[in-house]
DNA sequence: CTCCTAATTGAAACAGAGTTTCAATAAGCC
DNA sequence: GGCTTATTGAAACTCTGTTTCAATTAGGAG
């Protein structure tokens, strides 16, 4: 993976990362043991589903996919909460105000280019941009905890067919 | 208002802008006439309330303030929608996922520093940052329509008392 | 293996923002 | 006045997120 000084694009993340799924599962199990909780088949399934898809999934996406395997809304909700507490998963507040989740382990902070035409989400890493942001916030006495930078527009594929 | 090359802070907007309220009211009326709609007292009131307060208001904030004057939720909802269509008002998706509204006329694009402690929203303008963003998106073939850059953290006032 | 205890689960119910429907009302026009 | 059309807000509904609770399940001690 080339480390461009300006930006790095992550088309996929789990793909082509040997042992990633394994590591994140172990990290989850470790977190659960530390809190006195158990790694059940439902929790396993939810994490696995997040790992197998590259897209940013909503709570409902996951629920709809796993309900037939006997996983309830509430369990998905709670498991996602746990995964966030364990810092293995993060969520983005999408346009409609709904949360979309993605795995986070070993993954540097990145921002999103959201195509308003096809709905696709591209991920970019902007170290330069963040450096400027942090510098300015510092001079203003604003201590940054995290940020969200979302760019809306048309991806290269959709930019051609301008109609609609 | 000093035009710092790096950033401009807008503590207030409508204050100290002679005739601003008048201009935005006229623009609203014009938009309504163009669409065959009427400028009623309720719509007037809602816009005026947005103009008199500097804060970023939610639909409910506005409703709670105006319900005693005989303005319903639905009317607030619809009027805000109209004002957005008229490009006189814009909304930010705040931390909880709720929309907060602000007047937009004659106002350059800006981003938000959101204090997670006191809930205060500071506005900044980052031409330099936008220039870099646009440049990078261009090289990627992503045509930018708009963006949202929200920084969460502690404002200078809240940064001191780190407790809680 | 059995009992005990504590975690787990999901249905149901709830909260809150946003949105649509609809009958009653108000405003503009002829 | 009478006709037409916009306006309004209560009510109902959707959707996401969240809590409650009784039933179930799993793990550990004896």
Coordinates of C-alpha atoms (C1' of nucleotides) in Angstrom, one line a residue:
Chain A
X1 CA 0.0 0.0 0.0
X2 CA 1.7 3.2 -1.2
X3 CA 1.9 6.0 1.4
X4 CA 1.2 9.0 -0.7
X5 CA 2.1 12.2 1.2
X6 CA -1.1 13.9 0.2
X7 CA -3.7 11.3 0.5
X8 CA -4.3 7.6 0.6
X9 CA -7.4 5.9 -0.7
X10 CA -8.9 2.9 0.8
X11 CA -11.2 1.1 -1.7
X12 CA -11.3 -1.9 0.5
X13 CA -9.9 -2.7 3.9
X14 CA -10.3 -6.2 5.1
X15 CA -9.6 -7.6 1.7
X16 CA -6.0 -8.6 1.2
X17 CA -5.2 -8.3 4.8
X18 CA -4.1 -11.7 5.9
X19 CA -5.2 -12.6 9.4
X20 CA -7.2 -9.3 9.9
X21 CA -10.5 -11.1 10.6
X22 CA -8.7 -13.3 13.1
X23 CA -7.0 -10.4 14.9
X24 CA -10.2 -8.4 15.2
X25 CA -12.1 -11.5 16.5
X26 CA -9.4 -12.1 19.1
X27 CA -9.4 -8.4 20.1
X28 CA -13.2 -8.6 20.6
X29 CA -13.0 -11.7 22.7
X30 CA -10.3 -10.2 24.8
X31 CA -12.4 -7.1 25.4
X32 CA -15.4 -9.2 26.3
X33 CA -13.4 -11.3 28.8
X34 CA -12.0 -8.2 30.4
X35 CA -15.6 -7.0 30.9
X36 CA -16.9 -10.4 32.1
X37 CA -19.0 -10.9 29.0
X38 CA -19.2 -13.8 26.6
X39 CA -18.5 -14.2 22.9
X40 CA -21.8 -15.7 21.7
X41 CA -22.7 -17.0 18.2
X42 CA -24.8 -13.9 17.6
X43 CA -22.0 -11.5 18.5
X44 CA -19.6 -13.6 16.4
X45 CA -22.0 -13.4 13.4
X46 CA -22.5 -9.7 13.7
X47 CA -18.8 -9.0 13.7
X48 CA -18.2 -11.4 10.8
X49 CA -20.9 -9.8 8.8
X50 CA -19.2 -6.4 9.2
X51 CA -15.9 -8.0 8.2
X52 CA -17.2 -9.6 5.0
X53 CA -18.8 -6.5 3.6
X54 CA -16.8 -3.5 2.6
X55 CA -19.8 -1.1 2.6
X56 CA -20.8 1.1 5.4
X57 CA -23.7 -0.7 7.0
X58 CA -26.5 0.7 9.1
X59 CA -27.9 -1.1 12.1
X60 CA -30.9 -2.1 10.0
X61 CA -28.7 -3.5 7.2
X62 CA -27.1 -5.8 9.6
X63 CA -30.3 -6.8 11.2
X64 CA -32.0 -7.5 7.9
X65 CA -29.1 -9.7 6.8
X66 CA -29.0 -11.7 10.0
X67 CA -32.6 -11.9 11.2
X68 CA -33.0 -15.2 9.3
X69 CA -30.1 -16.6 11.3
X70 CA -31.9 -15.7 14.5
X71 CA -30.3 -12.4 15.4
X72 CA -32.6 -9.7 16.8
X73 CA -32.4 -5.9 16.3
X74 CA -31.6 -5.4 19.9
X75 CA -28.7 -7.7 19.9
X76 CA -27.3 -6.0 16.8
X77 CA -27.7 -2.7 18.5
X78 CA -26.0 -3.9 21.7
X79 CA -23.2 -5.7 19.9
X80 CA -22.4 -2.6 17.8
X81 CA -22.2 -0.6 21.0
X82 CA -19.8 -3.1 22.5
X83 CA -17.7 -3.1 19.4
X84 CA -17.5 0.7 19.6
X85 CA -16.5 0.6 23.2
X86 CA -13.8 -1.9 22.3
X87 CA -12.7 0.6 19.7
X88 CA -13.0 -2.0 17.0
X89 CA -15.8 -0.3 15.1
X90 CA -16.7 3.2 14.4
X91 CA -19.7 4.9 13.0
X92 CA -20.3 7.7 10.6
X93 CA -23.4 9.9 10.8
X94 CA -24.6 9.7 7.2
X95 CA -26.7 12.2 5.3
X96 CA -30.1 11.2 6.6
X97 CA -28.8 11.2 10.2
X98 CA -28.5 7.5 10.4
X99 CA -25.4 5.8 11.7
X100 CA -23.3 3.6 9.4
X101 CA -20.7 1.3 10.9
X102 CA -17.2 0.2 9.8
X103 CA -14.4 -1.8 11.3
X104 CA -11.7 0.3 12.8
X105 CA -8.9 -1.9 14.1
X106 CA -5.4 -1.0 12.7
X107 CA -7.2 1.5 10.4
X108 CA -6.0 5.1 10.4
X109 CA -8.5 7.9 10.5
X110 CA -10.1 8.7 7.2
X111 CA -12.8 10.9 5.7
X112 CA -15.5 10.2 3.1
X113 CA -16.3 11.2 -0.4
X114 CA -20.0 10.5 -0.8
X115 CA -21.5 10.2 -4.3
X116 CA -24.9 11.8 -4.4
X117 CA -25.7 9.9 -7.6
X118 CA -24.8 6.3 -6.9
X119 CA -24.6 6.5 -3.1
X120 CA -21.1 5.1 -3.1
X121 CA -18.7 6.0 -0.4
X122 CA -15.0 6.4 -1.1
X123 CA -12.5 6.8 1.7
X124 CA -9.6 9.1 1.8
X125 CA -6.9 10.0 4.2
X126 CA -5.8 13.6 4.3
X127 CA -2.9 14.1 6.6
X128 CA -2.1 17.5 5.2
X129 CA -5.6 18.7 5.7
X130 CA -5.7 17.4 9.3
X131 CA -2.4 19.1 10.0
X132 CA -3.8 22.5 9.0
X133 CA -7.0 21.9 10.9
X134 CA -5.2 21.0 14.1
X135 CA -2.9 23.9 13.8
X136 CA -5.7 26.4 13.4
X137 CA -7.8 24.8 16.2
X138 CA -4.8 25.0 18.5
X139 CA -4.4 28.7 17.9
X140 CA -8.0 29.2 18.8
X141 CA -7.8 27.2 22.0
X142 CA -10.1 24.5 20.7
X143 CA -8.9 21.1 21.6
X144 CA -9.9 18.6 18.9
X145 CA -11.3 15.3 20.0
X146 CA -12.3 14.0 16.5
X147 CA -13.7 15.4 13.3
X148 CA -15.8 14.5 10.4
X149 CA -15.1 15.7 6.9
X150 CA -17.6 14.6 4.3
X151 CA -17.5 15.7 0.7
X152 CA -20.6 15.3 -1.4
X153 CA -20.6 15.2 -5.1
X154 CA -20.2 12.9 -8.0
X155 CA -17.7 10.1 -8.2
X156 CA -15.6 9.8 -11.4
X157 CA -17.9 7.0 -12.7
X158 CA -21.1 9.1 -12.2
X159 CA -19.5 12.4 -13.2
X160 CA -19.7 11.4 -16.9
X161 CA -23.4 10.8 -17.2
X162 CA -24.4 14.1 -15.9
X163 CA -28.1 13.5 -16.5
X164 CA -30.4 13.2 -13.5
Chain B
X1 CA -14.4 42.4 9.6
X2 CA -10.8 41.4 9.0
X3 CA -10.2 39.0 6.2
X4 CA -7.6 36.7 7.6
X5 CA -6.0 34.6 5.0
X6 CA -6.2 31.5 7.0
X7 CA -9.6 31.6 8.6
X8 CA -12.4 33.9 9.5
X9 CA -14.5 33.4 12.6
X10 CA -18.2 34.4 12.7
X11 CA -19.3 34.9 16.2
X12 CA -22.5 36.4 15.1
X13 CA -23.9 37.2 11.7
X14 CA -27.1 39.1 11.6
X15 CA -26.0 41.5 14.3
X16 CA -24.4 44.6 13.0
X17 CA -25.6 44.0 9.4
X18 CA -27.9 46.9 8.6
X19 CA -30.8 45.9 6.5
X20 CA -30.0 42.1 6.6
X21 CA -33.3 41.1 8.1
X22 CA -35.1 43.2 5.5
X23 CA -33.2 41.8 2.6
X24 CA -33.8 38.2 3.6
X25 CA -37.5 38.8 4.2
X26 CA -37.8 40.3 0.7
X27 CA -35.9 37.4 -0.8
X28 CA -38.3 35.0 1.0
X29 CA -41.3 36.9 -0.3
X30 CA -39.9 36.9 -3.8
X31 CA -39.4 33.2 -3.6
X32 CA -42.9 32.6 -2.4
X33 CA -44.5 34.8 -5.1
X34 CA -42.5 32.9 -7.7
X35 CA -43.9 29.6 -6.5
X36 CA -47.5 31.0 -6.1
X37 CA -47.3 30.9 -2.3
X38 CA -48.1 33.4 0.4
X39 CA -46.1 35.1 3.1
X40 CA -48.3 34.4 6.1
X41 CA -47.8 35.7 9.6
X42 CA -46.6 32.3 10.8
X43 CA -43.9 32.1 8.1
X44 CA -42.9 35.6 8.8
X45 CA -42.6 34.7 12.5
X46 CA -40.5 31.7 11.9
X47 CA -38.0 33.5 9.7
X48 CA -37.9 36.4 12.2
X49 CA -37.1 34.0 15.0
X50 CA -34.2 32.5 13.1
X51 CA -33.0 36.0 12.5
X52 CA -33.1 37.2 16.1
X53 CA -31.2 34.3 17.5
X54 CA -27.6 33.6 16.7
X55 CA -27.7 30.0 17.8
X56 CA -28.2 27.0 15.6
X57 CA -31.8 26.1 16.2
X58 CA -33.5 22.7 15.9
X59 CA -37.0 22.4 14.5
X60 CA -38.2 21.8 18.0
X61 CA -36.4 24.9 19.4
X62 CA -38.3 27.0 17.0
X63 CA -41.6 25.2 17.6
X64 CA -41.3 25.5 21.4
X65 CA -40.6 29.2 21.1
X66 CA -43.5 30.0 18.8
X67 CA -46.2 27.6 19.8
X68 CA -47.7 30.1 22.2
X69 CA -48.0 32.5 19.3
X70 CA -50.1 29.9 17.4
X71 CA -47.5 28.2 15.2
X72 CA -47.6 24.5 14.9
X73 CA -44.8 21.9 14.4
X74 CA -45.9 21.1 10.9
X75 CA -45.8 24.7 9.8
X76 CA -42.3 25.1 11.2
X77 CA -41.3 22.0 9.4
X78 CA -42.7 23.1 6.1
X79 CA -41.5 26.7 6.4
X80 CA -37.9 25.5 7.1
X81 CA -38.2 23.3 4.0
X82 CA -39.3 26.3 1.9
X83 CA -36.5 28.4 3.3
X84 CA -34.0 25.7 2.4
X85 CA -35.4 25.5 -1.1
X86 CA -35.1 29.2 -1.4
X87 CA -31.5 28.8 -0.3
X88 CA -32.0 31.3 2.5
X89 CA -31.5 28.7 5.3
X90 CA -29.2 25.8 5.7
X91 CA -29.0 23.0 8.2
X92 CA -26.2 21.2 10.0
X93 CA -26.5 17.6 11.2
X94 CA -25.6 18.0 14.9
X95 CA -24.0 15.4 17.2
X96 CA -27.3 13.6 18.1
X97 CA -28.3 13.4 14.4
X98 CA -30.8 16.2 14.7
X99 CA -30.8 19.1 12.2
X100 CA -30.0 22.6 13.3
X101 CA -30.8 25.6 11.1
X102 CA -29.1 28.8 10.3
X103 CA -29.7 31.7 7.9
X104 CA -27.5 31.5 4.8
X105 CA -28.2 34.6 2.6
X106 CA -25.0 36.5 1.7
X107 CA -23.1 34.2 4.0
X108 CA -20.0 32.5 2.7
X109 CA -19.6 28.8 3.3
X110 CA -18.2 27.9 6.7
X111 CA -17.6 24.9 8.9
X112 CA -18.3 24.2 12.5
X113 CA -16.3 23.6 15.7
X114 CA -18.8 21.8 18.0
X115 CA -18.0 21.7 21.7
X116 CA -18.9 18.3 23.1
X117 CA -19.0 19.8 26.6
X118 CA -21.2 22.9 26.4
X119 CA -22.8 22.2 23.0
X120 CA -21.7 25.5 21.7
X121 CA -21.1 25.9 17.9
X122 CA -18.3 28.1 16.6
X123 CA -18.1 28.9 12.9
X124 CA -14.9 29.1 10.9
X125 CA -14.1 29.7 7.3
X126 CA -11.2 27.8 5.9
X127 CA -10.3 28.9 2.4
X128 CA -6.9 27.2 2.5
X129 CA -8.5 23.9 3.6
X130 CA -11.1 24.0 0.9
X131 CA -8.5 24.8 -1.7
X132 CA -6.6 21.6 -0.9
X133 CA -9.8 19.5 -0.7
X134 CA -10.9 20.7 -4.1
X135 CA -7.5 20.1 -5.7
X136 CA -7.3 16.6 -4.4
X137 CA -10.9 15.8 -5.4
X138 CA -10.2 17.1 -8.9
X139 CA -7.2 14.8 -9.4
X140 CA -9.4 11.9 -8.3
X141 CA -12.2 12.8 -10.8
X142 CA -14.6 13.5 -8.0
X143 CA -16.7 16.6 -8.7
X144 CA -17.5 18.4 -5.4
X145 CA -21.0 19.7 -4.9
X146 CA -20.7 20.7 -1.3
X147 CA -19.0 19.5 1.8
X148 CA -19.4 19.4 5.6
X149 CA -16.4 19.6 7.9
X150 CA -17.3 19.4 11.6
X151 CA -14.7 19.4 14.3
X152 CA -15.7 18.0 17.7
X153 CA -13.9 18.8 20.9
X154 CA -13.7 21.3 23.6
X155 CA -14.0 25.1 23.1
X156 CA -11.4 27.3 24.8
X157 CA -13.8 28.0 27.7
X158 CA -14.6 24.4 28.4
X159 CA -11.0 23.1 27.8
X160 CA -9.9 24.5 31.1
X161 CA -12.2 22.6 33.4
X162 CA -11.3 19.2 32.0
X163 CA -13.5 17.3 34.6
X164 CA -16.5 15.4 33.4
Chain C
dC1 C1' -24.7 -34.5 36.5
dT2 C1' -27.2 -31.0 39.1
dC3 C1' -28.0 -26.8 41.0
dC4 C1' -27.1 -22.0 41.2
dT5 C1' -26.0 -17.7 39.5
dA6 C1' -25.3 -14.4 36.1
dA7 C1' -25.2 -13.2 31.3
dT8 C1' -27.9 -13.2 27.1
dT9 C1' -31.6 -12.6 24.2
dG10 C1' -35.6 -10.6 21.6
dA11 C1' -40.4 -9.1 21.9
dA12 C1' -42.6 -5.3 23.2
dA13 C1' -42.9 -0.9 24.4
dC14 C1' -41.1 3.6 24.4
dA15 C1' -38.7 8.1 22.8
dG16 C1' -37.8 11.5 19.5
dA17 C1' -37.2 13.5 15.0
dG18 C1' -39.2 13.8 10.8
dT19 C1' -43.0 13.4 7.5
dT20 C1' -47.7 12.7 5.4
dT21 C1' -52.8 13.0 5.5
dC22 C1' -56.8 15.4 5.9
dA23 C1' -60.6 18.3 7.3
dA24 C1' -61.3 22.9 8.7
dT25 C1' -60.0 27.6 8.0
dA26 C1' -58.3 31.7 5.8
dA27 C1' -57.0 34.5 2.0
dG28 C1' -57.2 36.2 -2.6
dC29 C1' -59.9 36.9 -6.7
dC30 C1' -63.9 37.6 -9.7
Chain D
dG1 C1' -71.1 37.3 -1.8
dG2 C1' -69.2 33.2 -3.7
dC3 C1' -65.6 30.5 -5.8
dT4 C1' -61.1 28.7 -5.8
dT5 C1' -56.8 27.7 -3.9
dA6 C1' -53.4 28.0 -0.3
dT7 C1' -52.7 27.3 4.6
dT8 C1' -52.9 25.3 8.9
dG9 C1' -52.3 22.0 12.8
dA10 C1' -54.0 17.8 15.0
dA11 C1' -53.5 13.2 14.4
dA12 C1' -51.4 9.4 12.6
dC13 C1' -47.5 7.3 10.8
dT14 C1' -42.4 6.0 9.7
dC15 C1' -37.9 5.2 11.1
dT16 C1' -33.9 5.0 14.0
dG17 C1' -32.5 4.3 18.3
dT18 C1' -33.2 2.8 23.1
dT19 C1' -34.9 0.6 27.5
dT20 C1' -37.5 -2.9 30.0
dC21 C1' -38.4 -7.4 31.2
dA22 C1' -39.5 -12.2 31.3
dA23 C1' -37.7 -16.3 29.4
dT24 C1' -33.7 -18.7 28.0
dT25 C1' -29.0 -20.1 28.0
dA26 C1' -24.3 -20.8 29.5
dG27 C1' -20.7 -21.4 32.9
dG28 C1' -19.0 -22.7 37.3
dA29 C1' -19.1 -24.9 41.9
dG30 C1' -20.2 -28.8 44.3

